[in-house]
PDB file of C-alpha atoms in Angstrom:
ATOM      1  CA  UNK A   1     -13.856  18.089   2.456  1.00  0.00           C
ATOM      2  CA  UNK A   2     -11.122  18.273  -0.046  1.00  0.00           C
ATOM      3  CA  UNK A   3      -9.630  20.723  -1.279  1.00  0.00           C
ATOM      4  CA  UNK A   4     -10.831  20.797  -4.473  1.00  0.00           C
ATOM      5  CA  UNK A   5     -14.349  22.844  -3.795  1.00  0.00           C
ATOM      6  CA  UNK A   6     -17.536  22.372  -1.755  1.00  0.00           C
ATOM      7  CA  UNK A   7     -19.452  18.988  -3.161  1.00  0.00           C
ATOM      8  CA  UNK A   8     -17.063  17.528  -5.140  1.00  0.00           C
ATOM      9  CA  UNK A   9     -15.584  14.252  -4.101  1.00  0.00           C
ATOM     10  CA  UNK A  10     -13.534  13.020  -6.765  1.00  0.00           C
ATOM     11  CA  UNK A  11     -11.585  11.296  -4.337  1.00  0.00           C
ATOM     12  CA  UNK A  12      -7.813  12.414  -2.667  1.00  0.00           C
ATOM     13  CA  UNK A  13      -5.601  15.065  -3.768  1.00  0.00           C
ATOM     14  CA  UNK A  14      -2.636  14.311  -5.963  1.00  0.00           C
ATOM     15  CA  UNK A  15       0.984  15.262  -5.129  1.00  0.00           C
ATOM     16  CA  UNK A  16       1.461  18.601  -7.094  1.00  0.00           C
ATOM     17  CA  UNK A  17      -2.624  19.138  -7.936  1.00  0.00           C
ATOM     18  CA  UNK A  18      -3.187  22.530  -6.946  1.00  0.00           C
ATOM     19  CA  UNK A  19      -6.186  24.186  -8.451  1.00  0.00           C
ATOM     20  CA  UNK A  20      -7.539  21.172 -10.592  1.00  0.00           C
ATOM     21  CA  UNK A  21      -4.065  20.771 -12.075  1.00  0.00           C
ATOM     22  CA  UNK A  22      -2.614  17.024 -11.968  1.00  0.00           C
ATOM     23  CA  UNK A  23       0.639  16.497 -10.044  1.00  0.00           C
ATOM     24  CA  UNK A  24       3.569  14.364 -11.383  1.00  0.00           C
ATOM     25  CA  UNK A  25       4.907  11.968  -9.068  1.00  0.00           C
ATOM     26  CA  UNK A  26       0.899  10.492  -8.537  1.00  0.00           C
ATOM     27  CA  UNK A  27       1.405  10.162  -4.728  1.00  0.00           C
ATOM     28  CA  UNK A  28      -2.167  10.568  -3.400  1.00  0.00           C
ATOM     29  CA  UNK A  29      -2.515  12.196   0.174  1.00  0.00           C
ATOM     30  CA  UNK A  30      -5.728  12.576   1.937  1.00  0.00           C
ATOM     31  CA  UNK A  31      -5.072  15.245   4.735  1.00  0.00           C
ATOM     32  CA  UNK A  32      -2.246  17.140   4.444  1.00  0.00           C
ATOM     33  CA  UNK A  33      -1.737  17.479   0.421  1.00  0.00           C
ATOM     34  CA  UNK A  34      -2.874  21.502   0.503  1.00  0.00           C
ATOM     35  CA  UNK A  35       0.085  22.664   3.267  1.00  0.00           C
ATOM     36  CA  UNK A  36       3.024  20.168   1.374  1.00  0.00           C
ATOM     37  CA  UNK A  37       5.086  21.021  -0.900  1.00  0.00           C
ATOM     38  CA  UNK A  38       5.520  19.060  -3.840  1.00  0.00           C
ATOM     39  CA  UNK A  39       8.959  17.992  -3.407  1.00  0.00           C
ATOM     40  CA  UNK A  40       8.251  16.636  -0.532  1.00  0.00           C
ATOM     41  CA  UNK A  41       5.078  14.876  -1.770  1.00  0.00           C
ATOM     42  CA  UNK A  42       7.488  13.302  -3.779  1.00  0.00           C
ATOM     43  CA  UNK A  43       9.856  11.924  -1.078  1.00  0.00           C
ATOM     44  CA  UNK A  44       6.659  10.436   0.846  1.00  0.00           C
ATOM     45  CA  UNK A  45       5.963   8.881  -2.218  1.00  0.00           C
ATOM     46  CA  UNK A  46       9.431   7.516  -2.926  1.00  0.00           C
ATOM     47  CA  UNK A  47      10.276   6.389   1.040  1.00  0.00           C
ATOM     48  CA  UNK A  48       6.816   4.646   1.630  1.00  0.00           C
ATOM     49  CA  UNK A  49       7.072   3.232  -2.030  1.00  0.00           C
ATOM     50  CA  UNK A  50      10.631   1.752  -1.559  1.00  0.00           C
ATOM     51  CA  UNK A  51      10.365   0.408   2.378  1.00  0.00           C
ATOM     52  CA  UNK A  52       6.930  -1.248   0.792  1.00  0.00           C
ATOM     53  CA  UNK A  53       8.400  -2.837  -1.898  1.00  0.00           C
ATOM     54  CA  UNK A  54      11.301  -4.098   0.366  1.00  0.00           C
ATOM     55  CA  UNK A  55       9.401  -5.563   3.282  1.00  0.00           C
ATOM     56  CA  UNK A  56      10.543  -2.591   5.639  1.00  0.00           C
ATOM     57  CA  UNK A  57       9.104  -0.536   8.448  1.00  0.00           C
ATOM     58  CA  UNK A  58       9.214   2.495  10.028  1.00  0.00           C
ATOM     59  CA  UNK A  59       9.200   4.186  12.805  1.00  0.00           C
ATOM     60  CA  UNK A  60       9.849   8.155  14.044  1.00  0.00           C
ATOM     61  CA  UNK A  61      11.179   9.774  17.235  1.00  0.00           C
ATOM     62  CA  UNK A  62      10.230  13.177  17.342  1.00  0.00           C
ATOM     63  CA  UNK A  63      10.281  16.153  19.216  1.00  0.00           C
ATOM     64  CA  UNK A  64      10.333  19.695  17.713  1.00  0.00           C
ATOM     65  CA  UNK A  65       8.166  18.351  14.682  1.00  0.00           C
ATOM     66  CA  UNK A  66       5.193  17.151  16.985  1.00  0.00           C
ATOM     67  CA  UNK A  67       4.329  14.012  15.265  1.00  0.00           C
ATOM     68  CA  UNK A  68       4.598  15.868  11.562  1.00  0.00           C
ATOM     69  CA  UNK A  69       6.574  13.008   9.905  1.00  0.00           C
ATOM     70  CA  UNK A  70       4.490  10.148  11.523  1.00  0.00           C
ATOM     71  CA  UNK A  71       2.051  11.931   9.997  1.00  0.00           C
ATOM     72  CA  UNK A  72       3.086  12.656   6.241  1.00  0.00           C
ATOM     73  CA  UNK A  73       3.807   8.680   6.726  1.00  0.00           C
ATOM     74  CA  UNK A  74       0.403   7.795   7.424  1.00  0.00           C
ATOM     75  CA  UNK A  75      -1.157   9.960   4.975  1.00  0.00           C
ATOM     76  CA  UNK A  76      -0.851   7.908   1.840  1.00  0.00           C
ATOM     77  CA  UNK A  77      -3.770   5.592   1.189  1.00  0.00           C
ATOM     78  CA  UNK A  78      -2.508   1.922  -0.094  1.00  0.00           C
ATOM     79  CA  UNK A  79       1.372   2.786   1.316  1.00  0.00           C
ATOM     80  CA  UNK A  80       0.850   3.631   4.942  1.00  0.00           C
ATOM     81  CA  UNK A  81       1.477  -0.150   5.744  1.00  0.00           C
ATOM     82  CA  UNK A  82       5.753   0.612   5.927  1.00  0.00           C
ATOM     83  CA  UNK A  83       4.662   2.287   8.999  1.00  0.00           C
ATOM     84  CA  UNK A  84       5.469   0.808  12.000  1.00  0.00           C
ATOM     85  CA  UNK A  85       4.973   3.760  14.899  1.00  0.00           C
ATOM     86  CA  UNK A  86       5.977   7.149  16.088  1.00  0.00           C
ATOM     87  CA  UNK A  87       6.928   8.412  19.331  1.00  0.00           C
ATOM     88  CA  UNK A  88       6.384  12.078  19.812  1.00  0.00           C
ATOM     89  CA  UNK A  89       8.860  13.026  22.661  1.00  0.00           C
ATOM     90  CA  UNK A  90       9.238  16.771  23.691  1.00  0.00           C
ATOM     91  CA  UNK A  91       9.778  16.700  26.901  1.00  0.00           C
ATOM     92  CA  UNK A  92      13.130  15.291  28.770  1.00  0.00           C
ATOM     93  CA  UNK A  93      10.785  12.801  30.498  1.00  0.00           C
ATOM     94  CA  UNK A  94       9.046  11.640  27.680  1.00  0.00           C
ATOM     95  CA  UNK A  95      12.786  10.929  25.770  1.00  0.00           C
ATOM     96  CA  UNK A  96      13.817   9.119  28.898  1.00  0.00           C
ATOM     97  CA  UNK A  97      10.545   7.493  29.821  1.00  0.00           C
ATOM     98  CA  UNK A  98       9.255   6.668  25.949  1.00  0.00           C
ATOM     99  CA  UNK A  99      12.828   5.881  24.380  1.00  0.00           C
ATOM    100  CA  UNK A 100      14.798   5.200  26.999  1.00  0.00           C
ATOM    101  CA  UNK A 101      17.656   7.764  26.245  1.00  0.00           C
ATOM    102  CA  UNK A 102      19.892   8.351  29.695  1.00  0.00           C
ATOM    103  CA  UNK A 103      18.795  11.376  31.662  1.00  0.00           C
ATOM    104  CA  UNK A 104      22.557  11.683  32.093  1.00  0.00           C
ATOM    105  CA  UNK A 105      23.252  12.216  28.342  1.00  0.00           C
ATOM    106  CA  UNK A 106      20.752  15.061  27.816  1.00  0.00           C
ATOM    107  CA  UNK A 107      21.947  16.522  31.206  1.00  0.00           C
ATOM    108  CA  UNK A 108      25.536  16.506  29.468  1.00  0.00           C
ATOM    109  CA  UNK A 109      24.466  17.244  25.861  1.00  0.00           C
ATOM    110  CA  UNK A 110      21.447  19.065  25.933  1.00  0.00           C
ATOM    111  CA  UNK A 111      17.939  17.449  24.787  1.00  0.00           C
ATOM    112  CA  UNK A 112      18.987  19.143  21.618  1.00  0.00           C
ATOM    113  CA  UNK A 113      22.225  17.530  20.837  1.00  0.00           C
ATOM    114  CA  UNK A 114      23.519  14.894  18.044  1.00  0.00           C
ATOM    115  CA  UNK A 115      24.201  12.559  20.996  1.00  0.00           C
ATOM    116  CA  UNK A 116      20.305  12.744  22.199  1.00  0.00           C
ATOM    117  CA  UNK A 117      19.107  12.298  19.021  1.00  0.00           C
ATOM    118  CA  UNK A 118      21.534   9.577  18.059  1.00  0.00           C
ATOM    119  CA  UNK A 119      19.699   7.873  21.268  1.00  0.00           C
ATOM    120  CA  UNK A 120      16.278   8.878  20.633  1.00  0.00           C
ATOM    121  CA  UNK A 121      16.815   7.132  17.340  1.00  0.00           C
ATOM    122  CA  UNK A 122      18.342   4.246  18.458  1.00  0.00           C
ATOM    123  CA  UNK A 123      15.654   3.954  20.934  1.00  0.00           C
ATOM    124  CA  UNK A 124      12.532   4.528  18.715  1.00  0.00           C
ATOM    125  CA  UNK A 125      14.246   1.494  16.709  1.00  0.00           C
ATOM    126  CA  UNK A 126      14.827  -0.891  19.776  1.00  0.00           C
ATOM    127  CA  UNK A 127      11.012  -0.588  21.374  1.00  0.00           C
ATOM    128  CA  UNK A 128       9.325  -0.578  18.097  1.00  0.00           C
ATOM    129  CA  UNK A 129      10.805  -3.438  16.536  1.00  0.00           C
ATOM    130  CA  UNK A 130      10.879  -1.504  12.640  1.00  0.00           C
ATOM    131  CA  UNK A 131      13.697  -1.692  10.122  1.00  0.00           C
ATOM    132  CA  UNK A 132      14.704   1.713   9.971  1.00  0.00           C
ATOM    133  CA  UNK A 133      14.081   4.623  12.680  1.00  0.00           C
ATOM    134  CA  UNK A 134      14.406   8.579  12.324  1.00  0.00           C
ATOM    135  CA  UNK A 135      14.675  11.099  15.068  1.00  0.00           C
ATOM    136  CA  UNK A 136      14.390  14.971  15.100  1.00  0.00           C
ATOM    137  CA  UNK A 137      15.109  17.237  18.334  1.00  0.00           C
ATOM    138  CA  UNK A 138      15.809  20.924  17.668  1.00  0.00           C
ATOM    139  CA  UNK A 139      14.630  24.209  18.113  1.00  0.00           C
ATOM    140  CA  UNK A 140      11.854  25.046  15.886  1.00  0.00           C
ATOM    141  CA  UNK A 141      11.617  29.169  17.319  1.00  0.00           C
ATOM    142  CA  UNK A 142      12.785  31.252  20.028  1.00  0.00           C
ATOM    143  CA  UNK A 143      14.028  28.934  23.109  1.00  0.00           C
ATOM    144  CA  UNK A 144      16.180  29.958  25.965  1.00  0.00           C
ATOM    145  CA  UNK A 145      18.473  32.833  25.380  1.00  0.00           C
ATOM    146  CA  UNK A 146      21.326  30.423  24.719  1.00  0.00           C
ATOM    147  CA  UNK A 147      19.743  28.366  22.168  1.00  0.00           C
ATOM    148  CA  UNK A 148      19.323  29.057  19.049  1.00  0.00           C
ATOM    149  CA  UNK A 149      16.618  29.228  16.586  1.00  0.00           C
ATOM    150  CA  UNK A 150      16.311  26.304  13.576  1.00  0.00           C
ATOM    151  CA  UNK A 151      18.999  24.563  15.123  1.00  0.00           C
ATOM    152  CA  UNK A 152      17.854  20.686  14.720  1.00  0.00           C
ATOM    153  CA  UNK A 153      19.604  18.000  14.860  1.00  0.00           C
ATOM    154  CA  UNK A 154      18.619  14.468  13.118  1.00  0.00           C
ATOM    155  CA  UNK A 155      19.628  10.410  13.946  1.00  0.00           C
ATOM    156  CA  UNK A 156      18.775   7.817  11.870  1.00  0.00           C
ATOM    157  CA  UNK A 157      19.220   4.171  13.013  1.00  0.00           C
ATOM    158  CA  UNK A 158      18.693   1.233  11.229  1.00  0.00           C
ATOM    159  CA  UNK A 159      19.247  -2.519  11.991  1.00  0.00           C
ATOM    160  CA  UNK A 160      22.698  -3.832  11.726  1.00  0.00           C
ATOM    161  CA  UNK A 161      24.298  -0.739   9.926  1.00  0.00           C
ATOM    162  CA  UNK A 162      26.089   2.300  12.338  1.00  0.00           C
ATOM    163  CA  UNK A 163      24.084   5.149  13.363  1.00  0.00           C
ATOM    164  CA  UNK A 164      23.708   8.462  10.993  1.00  0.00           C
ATOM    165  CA  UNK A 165      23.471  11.865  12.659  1.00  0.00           C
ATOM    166  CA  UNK A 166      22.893  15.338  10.857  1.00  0.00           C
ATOM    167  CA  UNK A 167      22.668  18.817  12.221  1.00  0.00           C
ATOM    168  CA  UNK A 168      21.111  21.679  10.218  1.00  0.00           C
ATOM    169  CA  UNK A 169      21.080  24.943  10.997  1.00  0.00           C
ATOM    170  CA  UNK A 170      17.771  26.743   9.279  1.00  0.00           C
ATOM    171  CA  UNK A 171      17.824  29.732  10.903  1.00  0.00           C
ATOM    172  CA  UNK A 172      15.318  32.318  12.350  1.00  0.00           C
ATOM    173  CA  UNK A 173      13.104  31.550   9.747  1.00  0.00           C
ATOM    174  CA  UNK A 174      10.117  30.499  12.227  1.00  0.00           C
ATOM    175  CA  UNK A 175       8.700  27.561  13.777  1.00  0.00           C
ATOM    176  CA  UNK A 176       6.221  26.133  10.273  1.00  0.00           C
ATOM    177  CA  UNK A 177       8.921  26.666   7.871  1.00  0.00           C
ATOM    178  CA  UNK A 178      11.565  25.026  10.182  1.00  0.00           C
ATOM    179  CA  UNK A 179       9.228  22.461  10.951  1.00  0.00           C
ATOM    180  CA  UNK A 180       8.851  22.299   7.169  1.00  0.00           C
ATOM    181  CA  UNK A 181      12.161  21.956   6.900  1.00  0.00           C
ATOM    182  CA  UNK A 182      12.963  19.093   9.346  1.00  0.00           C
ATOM    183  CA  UNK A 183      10.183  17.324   7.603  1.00  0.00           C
ATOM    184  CA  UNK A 184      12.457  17.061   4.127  1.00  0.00           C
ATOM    185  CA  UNK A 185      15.728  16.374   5.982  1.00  0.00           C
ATOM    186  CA  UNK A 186      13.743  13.537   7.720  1.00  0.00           C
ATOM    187  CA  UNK A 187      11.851  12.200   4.417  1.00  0.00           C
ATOM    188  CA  UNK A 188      15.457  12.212   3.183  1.00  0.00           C
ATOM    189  CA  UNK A 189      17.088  10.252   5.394  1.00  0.00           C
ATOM    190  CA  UNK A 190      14.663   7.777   5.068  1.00  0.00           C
ATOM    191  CA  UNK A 191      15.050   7.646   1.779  1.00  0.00           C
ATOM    192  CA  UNK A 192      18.455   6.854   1.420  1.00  0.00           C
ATOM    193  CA  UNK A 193      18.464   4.264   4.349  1.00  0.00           C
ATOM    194  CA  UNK A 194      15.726   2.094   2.685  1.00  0.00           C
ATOM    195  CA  UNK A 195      16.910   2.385  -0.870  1.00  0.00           C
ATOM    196  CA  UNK A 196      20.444   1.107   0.610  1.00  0.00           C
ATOM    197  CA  UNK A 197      19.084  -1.975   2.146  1.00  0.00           C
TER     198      UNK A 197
END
């Protein structure tokens, strides 16, 4: 059911439509539009839209978002074609065994370092075969007593251009709003690789 009421099935949400009111950017989600923001409605709409009208895929390598971006990326009826795949990765294994990033460089980095998810990056865009690849790793809450929270670091990787790394430090803000937050960084990212190429 949507969430615009009990019987009514006027089709998808709009970006922005919140209580019967019309969003701007027209985006139309079918799952997730109630717990987005609008601004980053918007970027879903502007990454899928661009990497559509250029020919280009996509493809995620995620670990403290659990899949989140794959999903915002899949979301949009008519667009979710730019999507190639996503690899949700949160253990050590799974980033070795899934994307092939050396068990030696998290053992000398950390699994949440910008040389891991440089890697995890690089290897989400190697095994998928897409033109452009993000990656998140980071701590969305309370971790060890050394780590700390809303540290995340980001990777993108994209074919025949060097590889982009960001680190962001949100905070103890807890894990949905720095999951939240990785989500825009991400989207953004994205952006700005496909409207480069």
């Amino acid at each position: 059911m949507s969430a615009r009421g009990r019987g009514q099935t006027s089709g998808p949400i709009v970006a922005g439509e919140r209580d019967g009111e019309r969003g701007r950017c027209g985006i139309m989600t079918e799952t997730l539009s109630p717990a987005l923001p609008d601004d980053v409605e918007a970027l879903i709409d502007r990454v899928l839209r661009e990497a559509g009208d250029r020919g280009l895929t996509l493809a995620t390598a995620e670990s403290c978002t659990g899949g989140l971006i794959a999903s915002v990326l899949t979301d949009v009826e008519g667009r979710s074609h730019a999507f190639e795949r996503g690899y949700v990765v949160y253990t050590d294994d799974a980033k070795a065994e899934e994307l092939a990033v050396p068990t030696r460089l998290i053992d000398q980095n950390g699994a949440v370092s910008g040389p891991v998810a440089c890697a995890m990056a690089e290897g989400a865009l190697r095994r998928s075969g897409a033109a452009v690849a993000v990656a998140v790793t980071g701590f969305a809450g309370a971790a060890g007593p050394d780590d700390e929270p809303g540290l995340v670091h980001f990777a993108l990787a994209a074919a025949g251009a060097p590889t982009v790394h960001e680190e962001h430090h949100f905070g103890d803000i807890g894990r949905g709003p720095v999951r939240m937050e990785s989500v825009r960084v991400a989207l953004r990212m994205l952006e700005q690789a496909v409207t480069k190429r």
